[in-house]
XYZ file of C-alpha atoms in Angstrom:
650
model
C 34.909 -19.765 -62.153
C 36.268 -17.350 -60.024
C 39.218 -16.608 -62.101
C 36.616 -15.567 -64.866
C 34.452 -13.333 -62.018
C 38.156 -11.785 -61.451
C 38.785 -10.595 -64.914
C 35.197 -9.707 -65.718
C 35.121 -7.600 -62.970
C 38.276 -5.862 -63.883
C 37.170 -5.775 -67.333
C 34.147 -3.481 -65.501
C 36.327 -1.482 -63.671
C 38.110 -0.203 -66.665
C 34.709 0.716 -68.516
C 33.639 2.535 -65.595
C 37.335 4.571 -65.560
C 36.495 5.179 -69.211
C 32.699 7.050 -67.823
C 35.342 8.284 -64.969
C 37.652 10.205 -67.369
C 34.838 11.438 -69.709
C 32.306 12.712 -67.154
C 35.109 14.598 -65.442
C 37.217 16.411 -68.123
C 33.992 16.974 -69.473
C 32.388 18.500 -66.428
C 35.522 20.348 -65.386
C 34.174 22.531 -67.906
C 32.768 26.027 -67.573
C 29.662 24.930 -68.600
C 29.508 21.414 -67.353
C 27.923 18.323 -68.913
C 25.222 15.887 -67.685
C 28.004 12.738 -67.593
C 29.570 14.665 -64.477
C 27.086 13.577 -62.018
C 27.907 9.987 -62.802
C 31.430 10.721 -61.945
C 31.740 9.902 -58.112
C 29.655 7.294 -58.481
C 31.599 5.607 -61.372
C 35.228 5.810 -59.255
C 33.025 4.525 -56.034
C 31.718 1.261 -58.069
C 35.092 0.848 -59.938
C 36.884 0.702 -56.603
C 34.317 -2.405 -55.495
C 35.337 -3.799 -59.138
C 39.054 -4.231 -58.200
C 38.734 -4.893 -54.580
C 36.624 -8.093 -55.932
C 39.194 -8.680 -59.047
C 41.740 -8.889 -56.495
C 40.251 -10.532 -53.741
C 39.650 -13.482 -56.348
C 43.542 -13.438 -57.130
C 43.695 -14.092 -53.621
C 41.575 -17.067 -53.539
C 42.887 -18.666 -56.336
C 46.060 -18.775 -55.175
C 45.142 -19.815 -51.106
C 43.779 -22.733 -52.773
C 46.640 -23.150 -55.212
C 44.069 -23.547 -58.287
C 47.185 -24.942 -60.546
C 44.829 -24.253 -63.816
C 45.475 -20.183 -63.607
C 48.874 -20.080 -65.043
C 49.766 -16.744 -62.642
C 49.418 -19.660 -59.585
C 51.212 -22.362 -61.366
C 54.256 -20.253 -62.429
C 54.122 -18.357 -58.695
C 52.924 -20.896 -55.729
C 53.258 -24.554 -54.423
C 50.689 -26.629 -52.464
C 53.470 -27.325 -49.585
C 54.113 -23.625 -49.313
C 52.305 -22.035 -45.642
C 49.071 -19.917 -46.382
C 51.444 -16.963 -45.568
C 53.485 -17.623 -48.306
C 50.713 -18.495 -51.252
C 48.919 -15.251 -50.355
C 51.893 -13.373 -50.828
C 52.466 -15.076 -53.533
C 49.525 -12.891 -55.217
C 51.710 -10.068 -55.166
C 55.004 -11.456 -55.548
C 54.564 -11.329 -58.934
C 54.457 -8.949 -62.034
C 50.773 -9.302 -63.343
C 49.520 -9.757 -59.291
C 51.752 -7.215 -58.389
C 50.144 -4.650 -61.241
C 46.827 -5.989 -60.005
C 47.310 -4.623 -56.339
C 48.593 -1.243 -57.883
C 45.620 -0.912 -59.745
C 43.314 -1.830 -56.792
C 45.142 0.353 -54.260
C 44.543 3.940 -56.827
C 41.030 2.579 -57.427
C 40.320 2.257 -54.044
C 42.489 5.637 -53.644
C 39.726 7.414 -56.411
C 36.857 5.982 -54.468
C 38.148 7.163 -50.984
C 38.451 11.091 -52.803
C 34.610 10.566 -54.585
C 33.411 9.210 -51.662
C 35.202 11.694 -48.302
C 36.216 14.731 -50.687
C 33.757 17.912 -50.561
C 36.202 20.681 -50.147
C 37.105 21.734 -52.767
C 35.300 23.304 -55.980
C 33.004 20.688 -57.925
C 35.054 21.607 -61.171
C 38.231 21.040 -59.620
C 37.271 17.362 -58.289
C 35.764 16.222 -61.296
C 38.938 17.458 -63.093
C 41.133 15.444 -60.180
C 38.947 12.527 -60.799
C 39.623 12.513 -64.429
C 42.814 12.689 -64.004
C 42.888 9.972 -61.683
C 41.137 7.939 -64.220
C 43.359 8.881 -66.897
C 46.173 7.717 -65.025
C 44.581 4.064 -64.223
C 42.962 3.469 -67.653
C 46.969 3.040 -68.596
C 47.373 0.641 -65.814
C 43.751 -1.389 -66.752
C 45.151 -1.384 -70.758
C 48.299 -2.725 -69.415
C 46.852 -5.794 -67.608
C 44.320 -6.772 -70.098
C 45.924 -6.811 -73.260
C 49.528 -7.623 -71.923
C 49.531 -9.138 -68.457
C 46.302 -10.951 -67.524
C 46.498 -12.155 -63.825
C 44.014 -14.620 -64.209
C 45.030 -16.693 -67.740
C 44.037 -19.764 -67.993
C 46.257 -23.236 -68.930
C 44.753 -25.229 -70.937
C 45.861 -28.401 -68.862
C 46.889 -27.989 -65.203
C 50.154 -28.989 -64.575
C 50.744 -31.661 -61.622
C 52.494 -28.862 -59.161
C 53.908 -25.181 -59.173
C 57.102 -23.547 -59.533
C 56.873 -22.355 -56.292
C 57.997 -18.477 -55.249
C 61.319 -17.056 -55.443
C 62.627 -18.700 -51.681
C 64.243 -15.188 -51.033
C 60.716 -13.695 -51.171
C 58.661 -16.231 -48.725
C 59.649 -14.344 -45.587
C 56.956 -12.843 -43.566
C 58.713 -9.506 -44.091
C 57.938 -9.484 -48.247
C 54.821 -10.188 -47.202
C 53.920 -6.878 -45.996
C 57.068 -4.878 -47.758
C 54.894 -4.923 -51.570
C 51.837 -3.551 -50.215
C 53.118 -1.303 -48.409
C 54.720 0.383 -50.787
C 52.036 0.026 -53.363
C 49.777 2.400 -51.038
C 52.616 4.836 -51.144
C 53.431 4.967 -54.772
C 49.648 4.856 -55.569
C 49.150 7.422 -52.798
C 51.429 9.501 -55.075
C 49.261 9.155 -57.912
C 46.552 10.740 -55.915
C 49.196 13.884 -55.453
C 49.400 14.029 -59.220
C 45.724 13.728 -59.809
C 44.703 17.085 -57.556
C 47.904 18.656 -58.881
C 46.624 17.959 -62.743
C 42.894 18.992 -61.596
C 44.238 22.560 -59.831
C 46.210 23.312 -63.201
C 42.997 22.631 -65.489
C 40.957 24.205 -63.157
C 43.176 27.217 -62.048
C 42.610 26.408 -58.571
C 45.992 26.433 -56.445
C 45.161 27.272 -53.553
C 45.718 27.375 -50.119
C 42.072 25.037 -49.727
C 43.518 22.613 -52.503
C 46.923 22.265 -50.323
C 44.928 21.734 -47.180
C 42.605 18.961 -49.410
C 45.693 16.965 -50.889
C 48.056 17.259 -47.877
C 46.533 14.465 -45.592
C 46.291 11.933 -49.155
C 50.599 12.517 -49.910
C 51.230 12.278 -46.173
C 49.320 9.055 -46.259
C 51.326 7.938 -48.909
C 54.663 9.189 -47.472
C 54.142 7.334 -44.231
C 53.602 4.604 -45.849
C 56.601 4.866 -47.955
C 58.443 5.237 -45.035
C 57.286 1.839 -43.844
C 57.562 0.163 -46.679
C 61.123 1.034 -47.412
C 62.446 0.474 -43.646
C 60.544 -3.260 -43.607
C 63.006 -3.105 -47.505
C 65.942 -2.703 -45.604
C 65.528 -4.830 -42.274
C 64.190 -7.672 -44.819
C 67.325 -7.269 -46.884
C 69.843 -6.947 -43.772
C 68.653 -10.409 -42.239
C 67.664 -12.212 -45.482
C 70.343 -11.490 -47.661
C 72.800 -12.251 -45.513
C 75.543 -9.552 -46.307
C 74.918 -7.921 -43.248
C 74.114 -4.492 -44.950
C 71.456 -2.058 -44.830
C 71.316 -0.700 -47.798
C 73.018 -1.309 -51.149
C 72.309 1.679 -53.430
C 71.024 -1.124 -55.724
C 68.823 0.294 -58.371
C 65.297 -1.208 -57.118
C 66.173 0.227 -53.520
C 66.725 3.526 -55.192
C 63.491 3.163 -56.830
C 61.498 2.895 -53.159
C 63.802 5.915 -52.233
C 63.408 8.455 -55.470
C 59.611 8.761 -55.176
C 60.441 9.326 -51.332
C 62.558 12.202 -51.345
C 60.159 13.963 -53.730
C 56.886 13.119 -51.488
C 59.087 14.588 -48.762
C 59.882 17.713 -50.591
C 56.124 18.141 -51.211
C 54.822 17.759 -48.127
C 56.794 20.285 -46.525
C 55.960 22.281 -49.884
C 52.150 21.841 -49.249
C 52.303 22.523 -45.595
C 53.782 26.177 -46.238
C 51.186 26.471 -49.023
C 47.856 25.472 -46.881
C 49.346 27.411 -44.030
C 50.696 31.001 -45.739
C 49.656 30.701 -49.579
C 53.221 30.426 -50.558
C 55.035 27.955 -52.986
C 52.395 27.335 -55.050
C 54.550 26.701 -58.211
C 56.768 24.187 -55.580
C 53.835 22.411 -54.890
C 52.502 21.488 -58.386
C 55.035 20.784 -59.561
C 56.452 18.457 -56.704
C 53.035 16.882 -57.391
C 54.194 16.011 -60.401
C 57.674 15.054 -60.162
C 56.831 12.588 -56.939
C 54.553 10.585 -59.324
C 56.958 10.132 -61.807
C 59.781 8.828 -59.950
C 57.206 6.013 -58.721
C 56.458 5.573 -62.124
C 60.212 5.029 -63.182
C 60.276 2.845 -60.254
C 57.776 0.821 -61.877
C 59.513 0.754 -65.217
C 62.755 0.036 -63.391
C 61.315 -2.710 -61.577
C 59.390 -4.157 -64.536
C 61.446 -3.502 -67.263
C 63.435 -6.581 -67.491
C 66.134 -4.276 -67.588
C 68.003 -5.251 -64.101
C 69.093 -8.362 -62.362
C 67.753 -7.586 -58.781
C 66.494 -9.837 -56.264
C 63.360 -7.050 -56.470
C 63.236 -7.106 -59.459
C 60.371 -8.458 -61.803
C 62.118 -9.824 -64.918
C 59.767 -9.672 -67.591
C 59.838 -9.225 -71.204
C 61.117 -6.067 -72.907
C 57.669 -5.346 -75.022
C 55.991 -5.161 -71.473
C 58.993 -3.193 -70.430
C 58.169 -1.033 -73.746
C 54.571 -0.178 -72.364
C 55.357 1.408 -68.812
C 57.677 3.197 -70.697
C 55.135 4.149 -73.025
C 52.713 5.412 -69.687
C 55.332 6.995 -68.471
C 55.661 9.295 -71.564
C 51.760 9.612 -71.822
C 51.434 10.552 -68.111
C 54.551 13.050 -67.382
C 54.451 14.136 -70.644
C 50.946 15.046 -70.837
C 51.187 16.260 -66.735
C 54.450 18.454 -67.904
C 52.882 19.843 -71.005
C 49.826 20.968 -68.623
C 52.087 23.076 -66.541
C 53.782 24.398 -69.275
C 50.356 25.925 -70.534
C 49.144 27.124 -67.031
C 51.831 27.783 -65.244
C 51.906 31.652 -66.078
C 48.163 30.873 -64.628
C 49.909 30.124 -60.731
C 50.261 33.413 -58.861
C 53.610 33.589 -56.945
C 51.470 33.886 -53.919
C 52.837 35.401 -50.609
C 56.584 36.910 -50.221
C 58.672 35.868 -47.214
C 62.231 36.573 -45.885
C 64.852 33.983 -46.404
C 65.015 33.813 -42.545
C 62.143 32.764 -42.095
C 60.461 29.156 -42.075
C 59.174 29.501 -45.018
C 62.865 30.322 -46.101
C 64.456 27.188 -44.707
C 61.761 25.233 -46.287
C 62.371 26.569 -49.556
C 66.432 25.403 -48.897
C 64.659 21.871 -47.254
C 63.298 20.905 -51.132
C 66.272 22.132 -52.807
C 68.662 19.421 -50.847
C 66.060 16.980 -51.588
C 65.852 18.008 -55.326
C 69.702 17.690 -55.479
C 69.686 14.616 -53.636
C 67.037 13.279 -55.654
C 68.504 14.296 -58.818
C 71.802 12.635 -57.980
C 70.414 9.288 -56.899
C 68.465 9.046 -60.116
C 71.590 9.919 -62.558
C 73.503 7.130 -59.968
C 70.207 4.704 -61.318
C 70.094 5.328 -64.519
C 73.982 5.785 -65.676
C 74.872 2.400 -65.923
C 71.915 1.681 -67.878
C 72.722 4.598 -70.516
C 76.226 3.016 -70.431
C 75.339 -0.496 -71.214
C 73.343 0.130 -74.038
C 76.683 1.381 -75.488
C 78.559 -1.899 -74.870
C 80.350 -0.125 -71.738
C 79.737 -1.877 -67.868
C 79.671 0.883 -65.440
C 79.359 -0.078 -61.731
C 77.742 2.671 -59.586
C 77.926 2.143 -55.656
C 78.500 3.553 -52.195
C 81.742 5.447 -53.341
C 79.657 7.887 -55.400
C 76.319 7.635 -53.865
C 77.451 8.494 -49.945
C 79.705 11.449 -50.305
C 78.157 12.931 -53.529
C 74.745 13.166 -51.418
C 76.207 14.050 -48.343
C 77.209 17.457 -50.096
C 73.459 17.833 -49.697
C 72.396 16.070 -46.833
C 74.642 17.226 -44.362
C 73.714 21.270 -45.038
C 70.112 19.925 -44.901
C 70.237 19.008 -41.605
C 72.056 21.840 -40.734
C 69.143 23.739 -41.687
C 66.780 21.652 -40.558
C 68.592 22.368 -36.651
C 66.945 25.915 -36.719
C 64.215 26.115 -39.794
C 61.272 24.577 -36.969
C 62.630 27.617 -34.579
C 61.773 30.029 -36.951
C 58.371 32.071 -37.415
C 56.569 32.368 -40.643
C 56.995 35.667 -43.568
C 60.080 36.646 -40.991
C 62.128 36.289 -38.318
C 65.320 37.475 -36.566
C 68.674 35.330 -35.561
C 68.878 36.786 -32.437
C 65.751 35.235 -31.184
C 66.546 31.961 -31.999
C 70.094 31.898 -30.638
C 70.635 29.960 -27.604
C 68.724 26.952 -28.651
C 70.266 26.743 -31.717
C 73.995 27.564 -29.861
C 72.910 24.817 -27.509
C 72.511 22.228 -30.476
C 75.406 23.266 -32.228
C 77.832 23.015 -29.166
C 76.744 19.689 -28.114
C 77.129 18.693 -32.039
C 80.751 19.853 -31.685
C 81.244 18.206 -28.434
C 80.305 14.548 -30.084
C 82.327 15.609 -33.138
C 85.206 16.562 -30.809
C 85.025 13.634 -28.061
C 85.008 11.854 -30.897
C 87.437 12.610 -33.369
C 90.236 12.403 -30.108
C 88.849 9.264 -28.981
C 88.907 7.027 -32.407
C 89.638 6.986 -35.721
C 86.654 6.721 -38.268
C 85.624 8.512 -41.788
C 84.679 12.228 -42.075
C 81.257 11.179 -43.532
C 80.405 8.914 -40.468
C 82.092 11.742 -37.835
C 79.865 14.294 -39.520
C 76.897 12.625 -39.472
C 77.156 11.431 -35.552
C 77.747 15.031 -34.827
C 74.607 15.861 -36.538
C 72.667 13.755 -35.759
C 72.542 14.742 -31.783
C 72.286 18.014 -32.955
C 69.095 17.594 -34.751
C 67.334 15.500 -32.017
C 68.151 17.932 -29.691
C 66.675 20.351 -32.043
C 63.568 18.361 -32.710
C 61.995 19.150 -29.569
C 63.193 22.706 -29.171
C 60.139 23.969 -30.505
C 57.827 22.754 -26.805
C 60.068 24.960 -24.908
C 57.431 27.560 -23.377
C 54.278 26.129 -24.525
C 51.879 23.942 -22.360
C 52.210 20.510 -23.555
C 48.286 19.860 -22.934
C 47.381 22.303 -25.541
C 50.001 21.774 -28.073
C 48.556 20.516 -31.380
C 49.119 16.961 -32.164
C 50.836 17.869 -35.315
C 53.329 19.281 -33.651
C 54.309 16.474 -31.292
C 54.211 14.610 -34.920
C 56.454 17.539 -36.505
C 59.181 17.262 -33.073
C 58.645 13.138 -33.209
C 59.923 12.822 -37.365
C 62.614 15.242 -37.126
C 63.815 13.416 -33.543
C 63.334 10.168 -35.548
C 65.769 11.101 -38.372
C 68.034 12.120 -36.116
C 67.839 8.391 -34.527
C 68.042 6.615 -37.948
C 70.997 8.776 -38.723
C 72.656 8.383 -35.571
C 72.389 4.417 -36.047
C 73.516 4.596 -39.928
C 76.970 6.726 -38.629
C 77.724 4.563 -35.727
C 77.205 0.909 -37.579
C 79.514 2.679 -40.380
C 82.188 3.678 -37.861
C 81.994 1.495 -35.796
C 81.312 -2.469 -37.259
C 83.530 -5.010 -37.013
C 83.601 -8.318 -39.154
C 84.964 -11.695 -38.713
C 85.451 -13.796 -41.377
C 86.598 -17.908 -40.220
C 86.575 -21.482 -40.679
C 85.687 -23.178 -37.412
C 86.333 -26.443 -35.927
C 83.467 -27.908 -33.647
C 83.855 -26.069 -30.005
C 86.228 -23.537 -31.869
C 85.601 -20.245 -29.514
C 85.883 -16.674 -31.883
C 85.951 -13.296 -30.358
C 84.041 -10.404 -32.229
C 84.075 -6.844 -30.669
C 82.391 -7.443 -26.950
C 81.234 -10.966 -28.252
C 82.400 -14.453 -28.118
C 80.752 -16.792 -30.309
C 81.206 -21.101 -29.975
C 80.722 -23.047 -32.485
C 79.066 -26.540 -30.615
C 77.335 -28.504 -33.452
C 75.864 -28.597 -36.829
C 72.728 -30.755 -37.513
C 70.143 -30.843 -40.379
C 66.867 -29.416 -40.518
C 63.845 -29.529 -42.358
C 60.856 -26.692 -42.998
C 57.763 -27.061 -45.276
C 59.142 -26.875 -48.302
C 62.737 -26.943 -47.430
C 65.882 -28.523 -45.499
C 69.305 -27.008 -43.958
C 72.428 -27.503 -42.069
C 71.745 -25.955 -39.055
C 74.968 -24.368 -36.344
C 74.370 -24.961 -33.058
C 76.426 -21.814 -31.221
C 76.363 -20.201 -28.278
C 77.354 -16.202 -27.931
C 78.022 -14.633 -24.490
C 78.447 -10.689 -24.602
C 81.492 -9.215 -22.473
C 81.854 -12.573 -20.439
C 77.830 -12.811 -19.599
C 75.621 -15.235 -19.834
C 75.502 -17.747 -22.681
C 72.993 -17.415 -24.939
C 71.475 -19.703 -28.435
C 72.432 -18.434 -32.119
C 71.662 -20.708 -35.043
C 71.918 -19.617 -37.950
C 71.231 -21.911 -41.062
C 72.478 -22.611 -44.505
C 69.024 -23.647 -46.543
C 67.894 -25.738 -49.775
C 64.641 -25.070 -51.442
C 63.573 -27.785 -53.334
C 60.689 -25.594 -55.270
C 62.489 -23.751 -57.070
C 65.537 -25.056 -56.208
C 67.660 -22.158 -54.815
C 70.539 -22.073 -51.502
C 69.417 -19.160 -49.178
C 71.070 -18.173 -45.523
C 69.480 -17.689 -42.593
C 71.385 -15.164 -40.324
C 71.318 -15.328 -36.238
C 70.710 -12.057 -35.258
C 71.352 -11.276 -30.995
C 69.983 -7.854 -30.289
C 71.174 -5.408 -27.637
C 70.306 -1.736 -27.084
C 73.674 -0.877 -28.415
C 74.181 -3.543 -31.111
C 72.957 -6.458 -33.196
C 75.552 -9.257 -33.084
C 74.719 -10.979 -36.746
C 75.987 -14.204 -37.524
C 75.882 -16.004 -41.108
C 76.477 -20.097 -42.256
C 78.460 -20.903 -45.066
C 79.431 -24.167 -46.393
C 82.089 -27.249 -45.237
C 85.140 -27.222 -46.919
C 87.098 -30.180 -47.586
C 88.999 -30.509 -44.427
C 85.493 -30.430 -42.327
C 85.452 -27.112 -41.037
C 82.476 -24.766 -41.334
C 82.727 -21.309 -42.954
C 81.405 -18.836 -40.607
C 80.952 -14.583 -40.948
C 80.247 -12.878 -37.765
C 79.516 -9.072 -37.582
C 79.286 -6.718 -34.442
C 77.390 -3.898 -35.411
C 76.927 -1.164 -32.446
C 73.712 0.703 -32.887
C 72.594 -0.717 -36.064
C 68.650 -1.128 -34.758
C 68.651 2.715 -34.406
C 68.088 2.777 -38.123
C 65.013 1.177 -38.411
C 63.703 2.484 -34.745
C 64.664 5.510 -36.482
C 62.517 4.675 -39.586
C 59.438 3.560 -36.921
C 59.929 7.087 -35.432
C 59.832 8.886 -38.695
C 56.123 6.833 -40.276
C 54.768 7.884 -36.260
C 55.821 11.586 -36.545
C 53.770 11.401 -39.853
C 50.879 9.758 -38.352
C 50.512 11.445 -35.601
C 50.416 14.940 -38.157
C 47.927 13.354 -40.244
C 46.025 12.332 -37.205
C 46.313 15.955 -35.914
C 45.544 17.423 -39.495
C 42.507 15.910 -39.965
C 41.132 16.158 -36.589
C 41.846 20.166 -37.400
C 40.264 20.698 -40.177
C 37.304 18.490 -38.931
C 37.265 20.850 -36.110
C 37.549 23.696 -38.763
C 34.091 22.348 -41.057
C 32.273 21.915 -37.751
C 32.563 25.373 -36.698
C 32.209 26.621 -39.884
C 28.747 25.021 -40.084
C 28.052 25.994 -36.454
C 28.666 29.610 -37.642
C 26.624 29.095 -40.746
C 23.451 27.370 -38.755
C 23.786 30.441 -36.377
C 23.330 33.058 -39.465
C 20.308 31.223 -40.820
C 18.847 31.545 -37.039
C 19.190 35.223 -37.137
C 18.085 35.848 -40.347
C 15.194 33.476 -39.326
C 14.745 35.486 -36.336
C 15.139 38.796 -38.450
């Protein structure tokens, strides 16, 4: 029964994102149309719709009903709560269910909050929004129900993929659903402005807290990707370049770009063409994320493999959506004013330079993505890894960050070196000093050197911007501004030193066998089976003392899931402030020793305190943003009251 109350509601939702799309292309009019004023309330009840459609998905599978074929093929009765929840969205069709839920709960939020802007140009963003969904509501009904029924329950499930029941993929999906989704809003106001001619500063100042919503939560989503990865893959790496990484990361750099890109246009009226059309382009890297993911067309452990003809059908909304977005601006672009001039010195200027790295970088990670694909439907295997990826970007990266030392120094429209000279000759010495100290003092790559150089420059940059203004009164989008920028600096300083600086021990130990790793020694004292829920392992017994300290407990476990059946190792991870010491099981070989990989890797944490850093710079600017411009309306309507009083008066 509630599997049927699940799909009839959905079924709903997409009638009322039919009304949704037709009230507001029709009232985004010049003359308008009765159907508009059904418009807000149509995205408001469609948002209830899927909340409930997906809140059933949710029961169904914490109660592991074995008769909805979604549950039988995706959960286990011995699997924790945790774990069958996740479950939900550890799937294709659950997964396209929360992606559908999260943009209609995204359209509700705008019909609901949003009064800013022009009536025409909402009901045009709604419409838009609608558009985009009905694709997504098509796709699950007619090709990927969630809530299918078997016609005889089978005894037990298949279980979920054993890599995938870790607490951290159960919060990685959504995550990054709200961000990608959260993109789609982007696209929605960016569509609306075009149809409506309305790109303007008040329509930057409008979308700007919904993409850096999304961004922050992108950020989140892909550093809980790459911790989850690093401990649960055991390959003691942070990042692989693989393709579904690079699909988190694409949509990313472009919701990066065009947040900077709608902070210059909400604060001077400039880049308005930027803006648009980074509304555009961020959506449609998250939707060739999705087609990536759900193509069938890559062996990833992220990946959904699922049949081409479902495969064929993103594709198909992919067309529809960027096609039909692109074909928009063609028509009205000549209709965007340039909008205000500025110097190239100015921060406007470095800016401008900020979104054409991350075009460039963008552009090359998504011709590194999709190569090997073009190649292999040719009969030709092309790998595509860290050799071209790191250095390639770098090109682009590294000047970035240059930039990105003195573009927060400068002033708006214009602005003069000289003013901005010591700071920035303070950063750049101490840069050179690093790079210097430590160029003489070991011998590591150029791209690692660099990027430790760099990196102290930029967080000693970060917070050059307080100097000479009382901290009290500084605007809390600031402190988020100086917090982000210090954070990247953090993540890259971790991400240069664990390249540099890692070392890696590959042996075959005897019981009480003693290894040394870097500062580390590790012991090797016994290995006994364990047992879990749903699974059992070979567990090491060690003990690690750092520099000749104290001894401490690492155990690190080789495991067997018996639904599905599948090996998986669990890594012992001993964190310092300098360092994770990371140690990995492997099998017995015949003459009874146990296969053991140790890594020291100095700093490593940095990149995902880093990452943490980044997500709070972002909320702490959204906090600040939208306390502003609440502060802005109130006034406003203070002022407002205090003209009707006069005139009263009068």
């Amino acid at each position: 029964m509630i599997a049927e109350i699940g799909l009839a509601a959905l079924w709903l939702a997409a009638a009322l994102a039919v009304l949704q799309l037709l009230g507001g292309l029709l009232g985004a009019g010049e003359n308008g149309h009765p159907l508009a004023a059904l418009v807000r309330p149509a995205a408001a009840l469609q948002a209830g719709l899927c909340g409930l459609s997906f809140l059933c998905l949710l029961y169904v599978f914490a109660v592991t009903d074995l008769s909805v074929l979604l549950v039988a093929n995706n959960s286990h009765s011995m699997k924790p709560l945790i774990f069958k929840l996740a479950g939900a969205w550890g799937n294709h069709e659950g997964s396209m269910l929360l992606w559908v839920t999260v943009m209609a709960l995204a359209g509700g939020a705008i019909a609901l909050i949003e009064r800013r802007l022009p009536e025409r140009t909402m009901l045009a963003t709604l419409g838009a929004q609608a558009f985009v969904g009905l694709g997504f509501y098509a796709f699950l009904l007619l090709s990927s129900n969630p809530f299918e029924r078997l016609t005889q329950a089978p005894p037990e499930g298949n279980g979920l993929n054993p890599l995938l029941q870790d607490i951290g993929l159960a919060f990685h999906p959504p995550t990054l659903y709200v961000g990608y989704v959260g993109l789609s809003v982007a696209f929605s106001f960016a569509v609306g402005a075009l149809l409506t001619r309305a790109v303007t500063p008040e329509f930057a100042r409008v979308m700007r807290p919904w993409v850096l919503g999304a961004w922050i939560f992108l950020t989140i989503g892909i550093t809980a990707g790459s911790y989850w990865a690093y401990y649960e893959l055991g390959w003691g790496g942070w990042w692989f370049w693989d393709p579904v990484e690079n699909a988190s990361l694409m949509p990313w750099l472009a919701a990066t770009a065009l947040l900077h890109s709608a902070s210059v246009l909400a604060s001077r009226d400039a880049l308005r063409t930027w803006t648009i059309m980074l509304g555009v382009v961020a959506f449609s890297m998250s939707m060739v994320g999705t087609f990536l993911v759900r193509s069938g067309i890559l062996t990833s452990v992220h990946a959904f493999a699922v049949d081409p003809e479902r495969g064929s059908f993103i594709l198909a909304l992919l067309a529809i959506n960027i096609g039909g977005a692109l074909a928009v601006f063609a028509t009205r672009a000549s209709t965007v004013s340039e909008g205000e001039r500025f110097s190239p010195l100015s921060r406007e200027g470095a800016l401008v330079v900020n979104n054409v790295m991350l075009s460039a970088i963008l552009g090359i990670v998504l011709l590194g993505t999709l190569y090997p694909l073009l190649t292999e439907a040719f009969d030709v295997k092309v790998s595509v890894g860290p050799p071209y990826f790191d250095p390639v970007s770098a090109i682009f990266f590294y000047p970035m960050l240059a930039v990105l030392v003195i573009g927060p120094l400068l002033r708006w429209r214009k602005d003069s070196f000289a003013r901005v000279k010591w700071p920035v000759l303070i950063a750049a010495a101490l840069g050179l000093a690093v790079l210097v100290a430590v160029a003489l003092l070991s011998d590591i790559s150029l791209l690692a050197l660099l990027g430790l150089a760099l990196s102290v420059a930029v967080a000693v940059s970060s917070f050059m911007p307080l100097r000479g203004r009382s901290l009290r009164r500084l605007p809390i989008a600031v402190w988020g501004m100086c917090i982000g920028h210090f954070g990247l600096a953090v993540a890259l300083f971790g991400m240069s030193a664990d390249s540099a600086f890692q070392q890696e021990r590959l042996i075959a130990s005897n019981i009480g066998d003693v290894v040394d790793i870097g500062p580390w020694q590790a012991r090797l004292d016994a290995v006994k089976p364990a047992a879990g829920p749903n699974w059992v392992a070979m567990e090491a017994e060690m003990k690690v003392a750092y520099q000749g300290g104290e001894w401490r407990d690492a155990r690190p476990q080789s495991r067997h899931f018996w639904t599905p059946p599948q090996e998986t190792s669990e890594v012992a991870l001993i964190t310092r402030w300098n360092g994770q010491l990371y140690v990995a099981m492997g099998n017995q070989s015949q003459d009874g020793r146990w296969q053991l990989r140790l890594w020291w890797k100095p700093f490593v944490t940095w990149i995902w305190y880093g990452g943490l850093l980044i997500a709070l710079g972002g909320a702490l600017a959204l906090v600040g943003r939208v306390v502003g411009d609440l502060r802005r309306r109130s006034a406003a309507g203070k002022l407002v009251e205090r003209r009707e009083e006069q005139e009263a008066r009068a």
